[in-house]
PDB file of C-alpha atoms and ligand atoms in Angstrom:
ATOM      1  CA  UNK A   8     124.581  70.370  82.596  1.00  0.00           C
ATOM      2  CA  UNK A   9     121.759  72.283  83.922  1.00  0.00           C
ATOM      3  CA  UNK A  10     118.446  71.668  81.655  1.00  0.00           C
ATOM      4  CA  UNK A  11     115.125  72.988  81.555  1.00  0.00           C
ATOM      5  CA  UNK A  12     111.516  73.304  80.153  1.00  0.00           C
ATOM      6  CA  UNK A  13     111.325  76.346  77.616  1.00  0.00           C
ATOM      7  CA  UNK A  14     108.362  78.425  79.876  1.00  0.00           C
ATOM      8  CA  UNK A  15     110.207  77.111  83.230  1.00  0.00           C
ATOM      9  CA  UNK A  16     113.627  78.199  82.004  1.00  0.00           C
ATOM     10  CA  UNK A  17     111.558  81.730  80.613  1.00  0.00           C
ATOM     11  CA  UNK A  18     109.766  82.531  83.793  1.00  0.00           C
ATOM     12  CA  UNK A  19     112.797  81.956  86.312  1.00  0.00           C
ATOM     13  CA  UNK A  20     115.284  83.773  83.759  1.00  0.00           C
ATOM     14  CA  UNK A  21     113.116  86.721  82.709  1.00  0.00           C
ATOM     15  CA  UNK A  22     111.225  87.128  85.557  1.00  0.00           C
ATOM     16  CA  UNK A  23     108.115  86.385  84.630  1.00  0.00           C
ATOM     17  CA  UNK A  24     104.865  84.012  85.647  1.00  0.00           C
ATOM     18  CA  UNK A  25     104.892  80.244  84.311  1.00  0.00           C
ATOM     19  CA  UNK A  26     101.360  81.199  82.911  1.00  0.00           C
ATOM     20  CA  UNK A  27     102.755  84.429  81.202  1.00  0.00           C
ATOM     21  CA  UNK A  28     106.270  82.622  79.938  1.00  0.00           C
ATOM     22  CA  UNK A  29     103.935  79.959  78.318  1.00  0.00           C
ATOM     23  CA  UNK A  30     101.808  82.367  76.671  1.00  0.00           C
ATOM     24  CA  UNK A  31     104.738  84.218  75.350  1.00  0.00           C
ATOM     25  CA  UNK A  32     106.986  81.210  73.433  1.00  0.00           C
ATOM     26  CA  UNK A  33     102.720  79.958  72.222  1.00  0.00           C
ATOM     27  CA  UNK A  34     102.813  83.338  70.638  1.00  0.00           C
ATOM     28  CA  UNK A  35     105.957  82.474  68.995  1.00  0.00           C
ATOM     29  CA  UNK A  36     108.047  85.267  71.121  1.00  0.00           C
ATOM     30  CA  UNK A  37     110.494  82.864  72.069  1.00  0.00           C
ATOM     31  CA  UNK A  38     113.703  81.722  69.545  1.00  0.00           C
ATOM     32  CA  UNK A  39     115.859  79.208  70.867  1.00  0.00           C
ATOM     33  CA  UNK A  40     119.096  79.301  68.636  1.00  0.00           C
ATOM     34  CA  UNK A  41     117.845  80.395  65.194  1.00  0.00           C
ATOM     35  CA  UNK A  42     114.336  79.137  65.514  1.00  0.00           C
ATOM     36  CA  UNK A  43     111.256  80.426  66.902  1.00  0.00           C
ATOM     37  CA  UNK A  44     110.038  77.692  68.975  1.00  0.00           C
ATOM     38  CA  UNK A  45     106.210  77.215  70.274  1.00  0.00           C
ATOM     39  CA  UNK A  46     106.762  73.906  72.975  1.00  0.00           C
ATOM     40  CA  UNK A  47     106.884  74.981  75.617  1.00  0.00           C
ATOM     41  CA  UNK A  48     108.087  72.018  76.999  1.00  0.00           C
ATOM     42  CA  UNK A  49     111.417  72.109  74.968  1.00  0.00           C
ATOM     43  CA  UNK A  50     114.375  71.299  76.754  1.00  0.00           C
ATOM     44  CA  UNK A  51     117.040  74.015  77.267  1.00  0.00           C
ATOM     45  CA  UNK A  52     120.342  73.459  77.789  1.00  0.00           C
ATOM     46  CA  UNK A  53     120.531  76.590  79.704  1.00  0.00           C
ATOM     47  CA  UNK A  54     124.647  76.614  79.435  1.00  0.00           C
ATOM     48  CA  UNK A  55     124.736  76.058  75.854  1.00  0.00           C
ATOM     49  CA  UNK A  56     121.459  77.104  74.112  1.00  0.00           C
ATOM     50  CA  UNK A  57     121.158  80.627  73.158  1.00  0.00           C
ATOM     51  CA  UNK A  58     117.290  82.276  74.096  1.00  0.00           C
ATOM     52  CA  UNK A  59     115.592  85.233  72.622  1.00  0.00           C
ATOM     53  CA  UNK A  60     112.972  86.667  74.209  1.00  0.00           C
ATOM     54  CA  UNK A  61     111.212  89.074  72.258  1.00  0.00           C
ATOM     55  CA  UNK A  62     114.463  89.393  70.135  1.00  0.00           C
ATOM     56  CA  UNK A  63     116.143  90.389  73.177  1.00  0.00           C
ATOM     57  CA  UNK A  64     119.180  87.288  74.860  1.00  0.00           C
ATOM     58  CA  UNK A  65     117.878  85.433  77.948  1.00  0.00           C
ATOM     59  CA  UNK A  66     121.143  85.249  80.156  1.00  0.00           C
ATOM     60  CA  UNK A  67     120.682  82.420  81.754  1.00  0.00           C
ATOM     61  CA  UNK A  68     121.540  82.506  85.942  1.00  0.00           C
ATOM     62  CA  UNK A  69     123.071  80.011  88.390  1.00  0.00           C
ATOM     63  CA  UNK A  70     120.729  81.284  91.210  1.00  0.00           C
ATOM     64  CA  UNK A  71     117.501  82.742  91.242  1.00  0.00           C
ATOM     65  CA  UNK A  72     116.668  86.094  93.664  1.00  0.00           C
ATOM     66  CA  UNK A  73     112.812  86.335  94.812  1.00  0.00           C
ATOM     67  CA  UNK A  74     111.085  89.566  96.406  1.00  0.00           C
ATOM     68  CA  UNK A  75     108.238  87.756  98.649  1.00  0.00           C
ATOM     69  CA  UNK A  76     105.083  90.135 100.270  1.00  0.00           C
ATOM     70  CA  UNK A  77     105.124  88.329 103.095  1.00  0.00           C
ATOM     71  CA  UNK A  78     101.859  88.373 105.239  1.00  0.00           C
ATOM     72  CA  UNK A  79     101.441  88.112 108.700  1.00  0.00           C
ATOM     73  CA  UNK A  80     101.312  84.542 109.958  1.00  0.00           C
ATOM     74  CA  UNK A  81     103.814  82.956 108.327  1.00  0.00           C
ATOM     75  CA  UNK A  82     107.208  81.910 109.457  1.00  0.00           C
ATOM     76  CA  UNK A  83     110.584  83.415 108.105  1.00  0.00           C
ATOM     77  CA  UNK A  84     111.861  79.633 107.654  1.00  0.00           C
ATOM     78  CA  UNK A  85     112.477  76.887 104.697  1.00  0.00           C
ATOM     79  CA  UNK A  86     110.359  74.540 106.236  1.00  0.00           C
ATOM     80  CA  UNK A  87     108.485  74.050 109.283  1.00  0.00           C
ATOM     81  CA  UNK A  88     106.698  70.766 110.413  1.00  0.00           C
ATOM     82  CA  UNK A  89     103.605  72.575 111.336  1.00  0.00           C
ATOM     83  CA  UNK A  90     103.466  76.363 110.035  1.00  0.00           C
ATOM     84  CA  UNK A  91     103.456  77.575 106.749  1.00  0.00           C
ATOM     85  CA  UNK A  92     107.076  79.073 105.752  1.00  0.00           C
ATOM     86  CA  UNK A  93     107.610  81.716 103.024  1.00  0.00           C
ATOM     87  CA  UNK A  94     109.283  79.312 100.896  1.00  0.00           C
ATOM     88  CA  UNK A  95     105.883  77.476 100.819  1.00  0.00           C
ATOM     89  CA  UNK A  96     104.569  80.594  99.118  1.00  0.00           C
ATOM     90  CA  UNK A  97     106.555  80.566  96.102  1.00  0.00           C
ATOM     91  CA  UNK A  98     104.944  79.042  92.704  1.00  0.00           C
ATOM     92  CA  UNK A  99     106.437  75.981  91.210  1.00  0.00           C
ATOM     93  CA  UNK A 100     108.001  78.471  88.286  1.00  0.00           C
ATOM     94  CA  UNK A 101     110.277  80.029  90.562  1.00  0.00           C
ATOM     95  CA  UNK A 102     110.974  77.235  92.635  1.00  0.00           C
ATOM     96  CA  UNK A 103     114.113  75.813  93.693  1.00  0.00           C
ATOM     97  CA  UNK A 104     115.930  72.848  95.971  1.00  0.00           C
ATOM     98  CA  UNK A 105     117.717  74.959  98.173  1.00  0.00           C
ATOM     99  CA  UNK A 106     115.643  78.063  98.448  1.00  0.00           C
ATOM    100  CA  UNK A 107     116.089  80.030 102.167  1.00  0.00           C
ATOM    101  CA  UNK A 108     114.896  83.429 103.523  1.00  0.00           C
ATOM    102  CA  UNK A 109     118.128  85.988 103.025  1.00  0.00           C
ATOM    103  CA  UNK A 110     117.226  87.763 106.526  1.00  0.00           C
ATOM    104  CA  UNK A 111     113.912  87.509 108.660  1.00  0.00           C
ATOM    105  CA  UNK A 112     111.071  89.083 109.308  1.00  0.00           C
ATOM    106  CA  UNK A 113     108.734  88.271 112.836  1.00  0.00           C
ATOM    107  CA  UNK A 114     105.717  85.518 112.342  1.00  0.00           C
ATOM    108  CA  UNK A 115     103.282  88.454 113.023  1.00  0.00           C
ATOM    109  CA  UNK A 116     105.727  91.438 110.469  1.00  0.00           C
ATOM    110  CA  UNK A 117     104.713  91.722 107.063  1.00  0.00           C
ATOM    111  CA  UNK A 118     106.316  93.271 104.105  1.00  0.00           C
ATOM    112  CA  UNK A 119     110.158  92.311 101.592  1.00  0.00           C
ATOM    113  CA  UNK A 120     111.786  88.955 102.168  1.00  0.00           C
ATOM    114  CA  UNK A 121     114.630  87.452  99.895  1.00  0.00           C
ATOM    115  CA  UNK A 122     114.443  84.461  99.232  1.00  0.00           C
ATOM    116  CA  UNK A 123     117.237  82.962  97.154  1.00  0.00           C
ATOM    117  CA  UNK A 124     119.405  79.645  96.715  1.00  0.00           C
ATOM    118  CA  UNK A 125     122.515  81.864  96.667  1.00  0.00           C
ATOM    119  CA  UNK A 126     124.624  81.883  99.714  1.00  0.00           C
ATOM    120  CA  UNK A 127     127.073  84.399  99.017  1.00  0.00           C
ATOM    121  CA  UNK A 128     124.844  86.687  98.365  1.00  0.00           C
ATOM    122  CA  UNK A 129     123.018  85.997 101.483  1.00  0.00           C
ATOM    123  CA  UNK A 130     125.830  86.314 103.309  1.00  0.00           C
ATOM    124  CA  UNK A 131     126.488  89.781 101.950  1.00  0.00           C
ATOM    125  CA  UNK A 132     123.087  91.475 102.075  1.00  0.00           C
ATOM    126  CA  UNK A 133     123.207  90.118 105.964  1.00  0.00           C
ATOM    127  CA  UNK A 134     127.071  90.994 107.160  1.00  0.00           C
ATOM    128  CA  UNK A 135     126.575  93.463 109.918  1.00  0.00           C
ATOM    129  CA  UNK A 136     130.361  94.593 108.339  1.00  0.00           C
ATOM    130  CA  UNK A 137     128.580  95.625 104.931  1.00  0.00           C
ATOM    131  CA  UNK A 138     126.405  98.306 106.847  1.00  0.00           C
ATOM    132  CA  UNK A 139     122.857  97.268 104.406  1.00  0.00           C
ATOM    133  CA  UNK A 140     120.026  99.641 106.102  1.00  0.00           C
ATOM    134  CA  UNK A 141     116.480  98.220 105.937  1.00  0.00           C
ATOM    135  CA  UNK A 142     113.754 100.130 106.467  1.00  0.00           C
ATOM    136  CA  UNK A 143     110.301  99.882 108.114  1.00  0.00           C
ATOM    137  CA  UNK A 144     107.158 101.474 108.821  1.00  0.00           C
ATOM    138  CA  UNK A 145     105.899 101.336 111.724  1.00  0.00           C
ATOM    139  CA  UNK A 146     102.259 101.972 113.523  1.00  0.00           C
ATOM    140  CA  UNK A 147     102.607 102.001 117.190  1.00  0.00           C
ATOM    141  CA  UNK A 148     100.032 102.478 120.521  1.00  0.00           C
ATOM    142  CA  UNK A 149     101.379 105.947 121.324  1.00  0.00           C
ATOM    143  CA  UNK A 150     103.152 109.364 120.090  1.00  0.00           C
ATOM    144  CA  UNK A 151     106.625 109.158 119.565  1.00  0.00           C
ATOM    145  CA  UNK A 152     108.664 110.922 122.471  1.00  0.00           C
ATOM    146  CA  UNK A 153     110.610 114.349 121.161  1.00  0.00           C
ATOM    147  CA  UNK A 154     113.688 112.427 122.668  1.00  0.00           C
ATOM    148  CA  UNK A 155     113.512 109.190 120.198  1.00  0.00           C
ATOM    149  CA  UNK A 156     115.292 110.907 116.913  1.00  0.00           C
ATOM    150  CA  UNK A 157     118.195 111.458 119.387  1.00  0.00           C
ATOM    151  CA  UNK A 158     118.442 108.307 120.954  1.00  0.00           C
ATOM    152  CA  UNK A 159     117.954 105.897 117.742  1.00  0.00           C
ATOM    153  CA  UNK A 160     120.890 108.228 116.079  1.00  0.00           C
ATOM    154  CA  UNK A 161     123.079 107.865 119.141  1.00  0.00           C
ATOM    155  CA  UNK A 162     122.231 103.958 119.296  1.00  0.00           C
ATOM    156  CA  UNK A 163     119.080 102.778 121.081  1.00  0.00           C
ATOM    157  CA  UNK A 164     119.960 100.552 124.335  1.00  0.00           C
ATOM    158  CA  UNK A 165     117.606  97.219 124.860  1.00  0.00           C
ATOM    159  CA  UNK A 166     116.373  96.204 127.440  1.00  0.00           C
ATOM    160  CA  UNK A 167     119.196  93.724 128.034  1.00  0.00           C
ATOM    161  CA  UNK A 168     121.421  96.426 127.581  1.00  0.00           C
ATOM    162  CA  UNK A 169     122.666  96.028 124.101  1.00  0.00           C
ATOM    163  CA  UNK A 170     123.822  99.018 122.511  1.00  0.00           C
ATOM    164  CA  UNK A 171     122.331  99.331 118.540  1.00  0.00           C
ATOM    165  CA  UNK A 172     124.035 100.907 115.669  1.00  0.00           C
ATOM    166  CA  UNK A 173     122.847 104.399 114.917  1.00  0.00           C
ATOM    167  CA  UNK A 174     119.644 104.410 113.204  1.00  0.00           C
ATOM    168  CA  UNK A 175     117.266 106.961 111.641  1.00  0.00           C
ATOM    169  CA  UNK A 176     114.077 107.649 112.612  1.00  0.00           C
ATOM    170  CA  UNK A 177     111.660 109.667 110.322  1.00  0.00           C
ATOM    171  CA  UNK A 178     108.327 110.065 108.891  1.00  0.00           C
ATOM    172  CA  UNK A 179     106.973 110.885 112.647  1.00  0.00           C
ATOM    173  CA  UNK A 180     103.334 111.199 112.307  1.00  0.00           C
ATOM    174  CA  UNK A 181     102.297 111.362 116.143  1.00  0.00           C
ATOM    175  CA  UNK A 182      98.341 112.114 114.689  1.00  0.00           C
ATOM    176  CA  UNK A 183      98.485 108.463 113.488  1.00  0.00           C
ATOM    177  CA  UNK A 184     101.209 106.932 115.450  1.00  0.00           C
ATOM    178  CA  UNK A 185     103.052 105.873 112.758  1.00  0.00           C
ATOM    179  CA  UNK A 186     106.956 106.411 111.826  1.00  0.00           C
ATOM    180  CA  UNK A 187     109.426 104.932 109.450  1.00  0.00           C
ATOM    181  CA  UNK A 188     112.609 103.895 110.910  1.00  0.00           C
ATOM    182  CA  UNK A 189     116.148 102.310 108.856  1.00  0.00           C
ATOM    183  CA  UNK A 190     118.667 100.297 110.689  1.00  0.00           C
ATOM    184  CA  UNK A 191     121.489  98.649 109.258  1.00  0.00           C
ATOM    185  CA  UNK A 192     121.767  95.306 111.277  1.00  0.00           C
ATOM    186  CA  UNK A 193     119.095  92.011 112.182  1.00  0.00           C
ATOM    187  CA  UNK A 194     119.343  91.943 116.147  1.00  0.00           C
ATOM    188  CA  UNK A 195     116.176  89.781 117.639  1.00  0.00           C
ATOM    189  CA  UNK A 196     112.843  91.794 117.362  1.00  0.00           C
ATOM    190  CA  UNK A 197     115.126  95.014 117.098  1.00  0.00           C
ATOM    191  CA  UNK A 198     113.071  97.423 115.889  1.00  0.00           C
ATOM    192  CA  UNK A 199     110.203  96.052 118.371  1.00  0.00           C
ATOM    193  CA  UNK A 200     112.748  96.386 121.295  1.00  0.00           C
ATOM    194  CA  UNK A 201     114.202 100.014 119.765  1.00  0.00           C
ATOM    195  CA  UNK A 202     110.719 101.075 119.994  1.00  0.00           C
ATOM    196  CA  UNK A 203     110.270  99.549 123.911  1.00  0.00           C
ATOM    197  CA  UNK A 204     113.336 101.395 124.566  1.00  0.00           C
ATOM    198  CA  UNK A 205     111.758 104.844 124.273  1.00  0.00           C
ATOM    199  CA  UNK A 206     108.507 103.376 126.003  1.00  0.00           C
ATOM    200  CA  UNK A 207     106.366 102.360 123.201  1.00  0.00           C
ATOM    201  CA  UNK A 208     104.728  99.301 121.784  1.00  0.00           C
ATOM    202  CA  UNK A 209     104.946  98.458 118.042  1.00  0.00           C
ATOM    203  CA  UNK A 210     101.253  96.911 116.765  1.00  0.00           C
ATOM    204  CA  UNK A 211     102.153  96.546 112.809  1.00  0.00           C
ATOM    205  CA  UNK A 212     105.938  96.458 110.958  1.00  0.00           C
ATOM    206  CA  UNK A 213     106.607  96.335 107.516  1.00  0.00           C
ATOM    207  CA  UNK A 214     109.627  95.879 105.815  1.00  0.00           C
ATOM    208  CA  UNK A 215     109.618  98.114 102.746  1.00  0.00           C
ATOM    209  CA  UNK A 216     112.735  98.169 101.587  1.00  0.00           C
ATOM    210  CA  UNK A 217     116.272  96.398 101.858  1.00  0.00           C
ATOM    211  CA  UNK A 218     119.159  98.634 100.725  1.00  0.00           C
ATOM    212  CA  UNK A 219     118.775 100.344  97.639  1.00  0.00           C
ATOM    213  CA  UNK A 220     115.132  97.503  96.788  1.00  0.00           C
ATOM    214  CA  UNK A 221     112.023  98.912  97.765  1.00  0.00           C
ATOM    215  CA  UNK A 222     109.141  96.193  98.111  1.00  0.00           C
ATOM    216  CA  UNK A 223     107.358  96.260  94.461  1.00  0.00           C
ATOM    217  CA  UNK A 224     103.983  97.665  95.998  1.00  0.00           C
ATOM    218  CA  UNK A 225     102.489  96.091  92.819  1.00  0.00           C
ATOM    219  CA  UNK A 226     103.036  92.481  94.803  1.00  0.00           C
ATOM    220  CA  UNK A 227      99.799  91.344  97.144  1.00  0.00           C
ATOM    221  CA  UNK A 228     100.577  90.176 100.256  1.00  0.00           C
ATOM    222  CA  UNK A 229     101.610  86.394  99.811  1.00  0.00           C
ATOM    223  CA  UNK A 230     103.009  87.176  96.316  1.00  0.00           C
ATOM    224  CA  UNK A 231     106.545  87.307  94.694  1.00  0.00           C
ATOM    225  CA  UNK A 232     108.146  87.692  91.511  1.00  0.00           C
ATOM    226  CA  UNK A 233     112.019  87.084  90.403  1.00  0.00           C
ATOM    227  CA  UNK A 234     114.046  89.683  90.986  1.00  0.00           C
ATOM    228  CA  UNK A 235     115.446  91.651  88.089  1.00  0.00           C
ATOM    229  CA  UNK A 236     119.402  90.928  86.877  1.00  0.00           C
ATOM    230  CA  UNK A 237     119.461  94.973  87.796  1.00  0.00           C
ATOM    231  CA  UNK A 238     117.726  94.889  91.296  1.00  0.00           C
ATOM    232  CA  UNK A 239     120.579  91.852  92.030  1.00  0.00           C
ATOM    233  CA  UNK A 240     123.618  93.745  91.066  1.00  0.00           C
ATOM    234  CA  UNK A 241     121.684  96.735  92.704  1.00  0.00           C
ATOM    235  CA  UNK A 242     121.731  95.010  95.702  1.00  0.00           C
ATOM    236  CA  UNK A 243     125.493  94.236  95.648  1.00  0.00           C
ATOM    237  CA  UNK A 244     126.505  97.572  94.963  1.00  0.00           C
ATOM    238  CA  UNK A 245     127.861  96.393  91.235  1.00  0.00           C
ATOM    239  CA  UNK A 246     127.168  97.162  87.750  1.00  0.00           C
ATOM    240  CA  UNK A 247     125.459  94.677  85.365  1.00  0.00           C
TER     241      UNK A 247
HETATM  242  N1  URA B  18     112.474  94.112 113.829  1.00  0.00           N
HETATM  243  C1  URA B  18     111.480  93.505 114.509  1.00  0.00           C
HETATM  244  O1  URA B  18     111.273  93.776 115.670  1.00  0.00           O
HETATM  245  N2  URA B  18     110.754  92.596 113.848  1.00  0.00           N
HETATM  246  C2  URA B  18     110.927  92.285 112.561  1.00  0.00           C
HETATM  247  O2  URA B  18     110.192  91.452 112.022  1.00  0.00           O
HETATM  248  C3  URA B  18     111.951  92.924 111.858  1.00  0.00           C
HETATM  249  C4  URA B  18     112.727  93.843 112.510  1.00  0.00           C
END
């Protein structure tokens, strides 16, 4: 039986703060069953209660989905001995045992991380087979070579010699060296070493969007929010 305090069980369903969850059932927006209830430390029995937020159902969720603004300086890890992890960014509200990063980002990229307690899901946002494109923006320490369009379509070869996936490359603004670029699989560094590949150095990277989720620019970097039932099946390429 999973159980939980009223705000906690508010905040994580609806996705919503603690602090703004708990203001909501004090107002008396909350009904659990047929009656309004102001505790919000009630217990929920989150397979058998029935929650109203606002007079709308709270469907209550096995796993919780979390779209981080990660900054620079922080690890793309659950924990870490020494370093700070995004998982150590996440308020107690959304908290949860097994929380991990779906996908990473480099200690020194910033921009969307997942971070969910769901490993199917992970497992399908990350499947090189399911073809998900993220893209980036880029700033970088030179103009972008006429060639580069070309050669990240064709498949940009490392240094090693690995061959990529096609990618696209757009958004060139050689005044500001700055580009956008999508690719649809997690090789290490790859966009760093797609952009060494056509002889240029990437100084900033930000993730701004993961399939058909763009990174909520209303999110500071360092914070997250739950994502919406919507942006999950979104995601997954299903309906609600
Ligand atoms: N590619 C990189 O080089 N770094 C990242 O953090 C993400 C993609």
């Amino acid at each position: 039986m999973a159980v939980f305090r009223l705000d906690r069980f508010i905040a994580t369903q609806a996705g919503i703060s603690r602090s703004e969850a708990s203001s909501a059932v004090k107002a008396g927006r909350v009904r659990v069953n047929n009656k309004t209830e102001k505790n919000v430390s009630a217990k929920i029995d989150a397979e058998n209660d029935r929650v109203f937020f606002d007079g709308n159902p709270v469907e209550y969720s096995e796993f919780v989905y979390i779209m981080l603004n990660k900054p620079a300086g922080v690890l793309s890890a659950s924990r870490d001995p020494k370093m700070k992890t995004v998982v150590d960014l996440v308020p107690d509200s959304l908290r949860r045992k097994n929380l991990f990063p779906a996908g990473r980002l480099d200690r020194d990229s910033v921009g969307l991380i997942i971070l969910t307690d769901d490993g199917q899901f992970c497992h399908r946002l990350l499947s090189p087979k399911k073809h998900v494109y993220k893209t980036y923006f880029v700033r970088l320490d030179g103009a972008v070579p006429d060639s580069a369009e070309r050669i990240f379509g064709d498949g940009a070869v490392l240094e090693d010699g690995t061959k990529c996936l096609p990618a696209r490359l757009f958004d060139i603004d050689n005044d500001k060296y700055c580009a956008r670029v999508q690719i649809c699989e997690g090789k290490f560094h790859q966009v760093k070493r797609m952009f060494n590949s056509v002889g240029l150095n990437v100084i900033y990277l930000k993730r701004e969007g993961i399939g058909p989720l763009s990174l909520d620019e209303g999110l500071a970097e360092g914070q997250c929010r739950a994502l919406k039932r919507e942006e999950v099946y979104l995601m997954l390429g299903e309906n609600p």
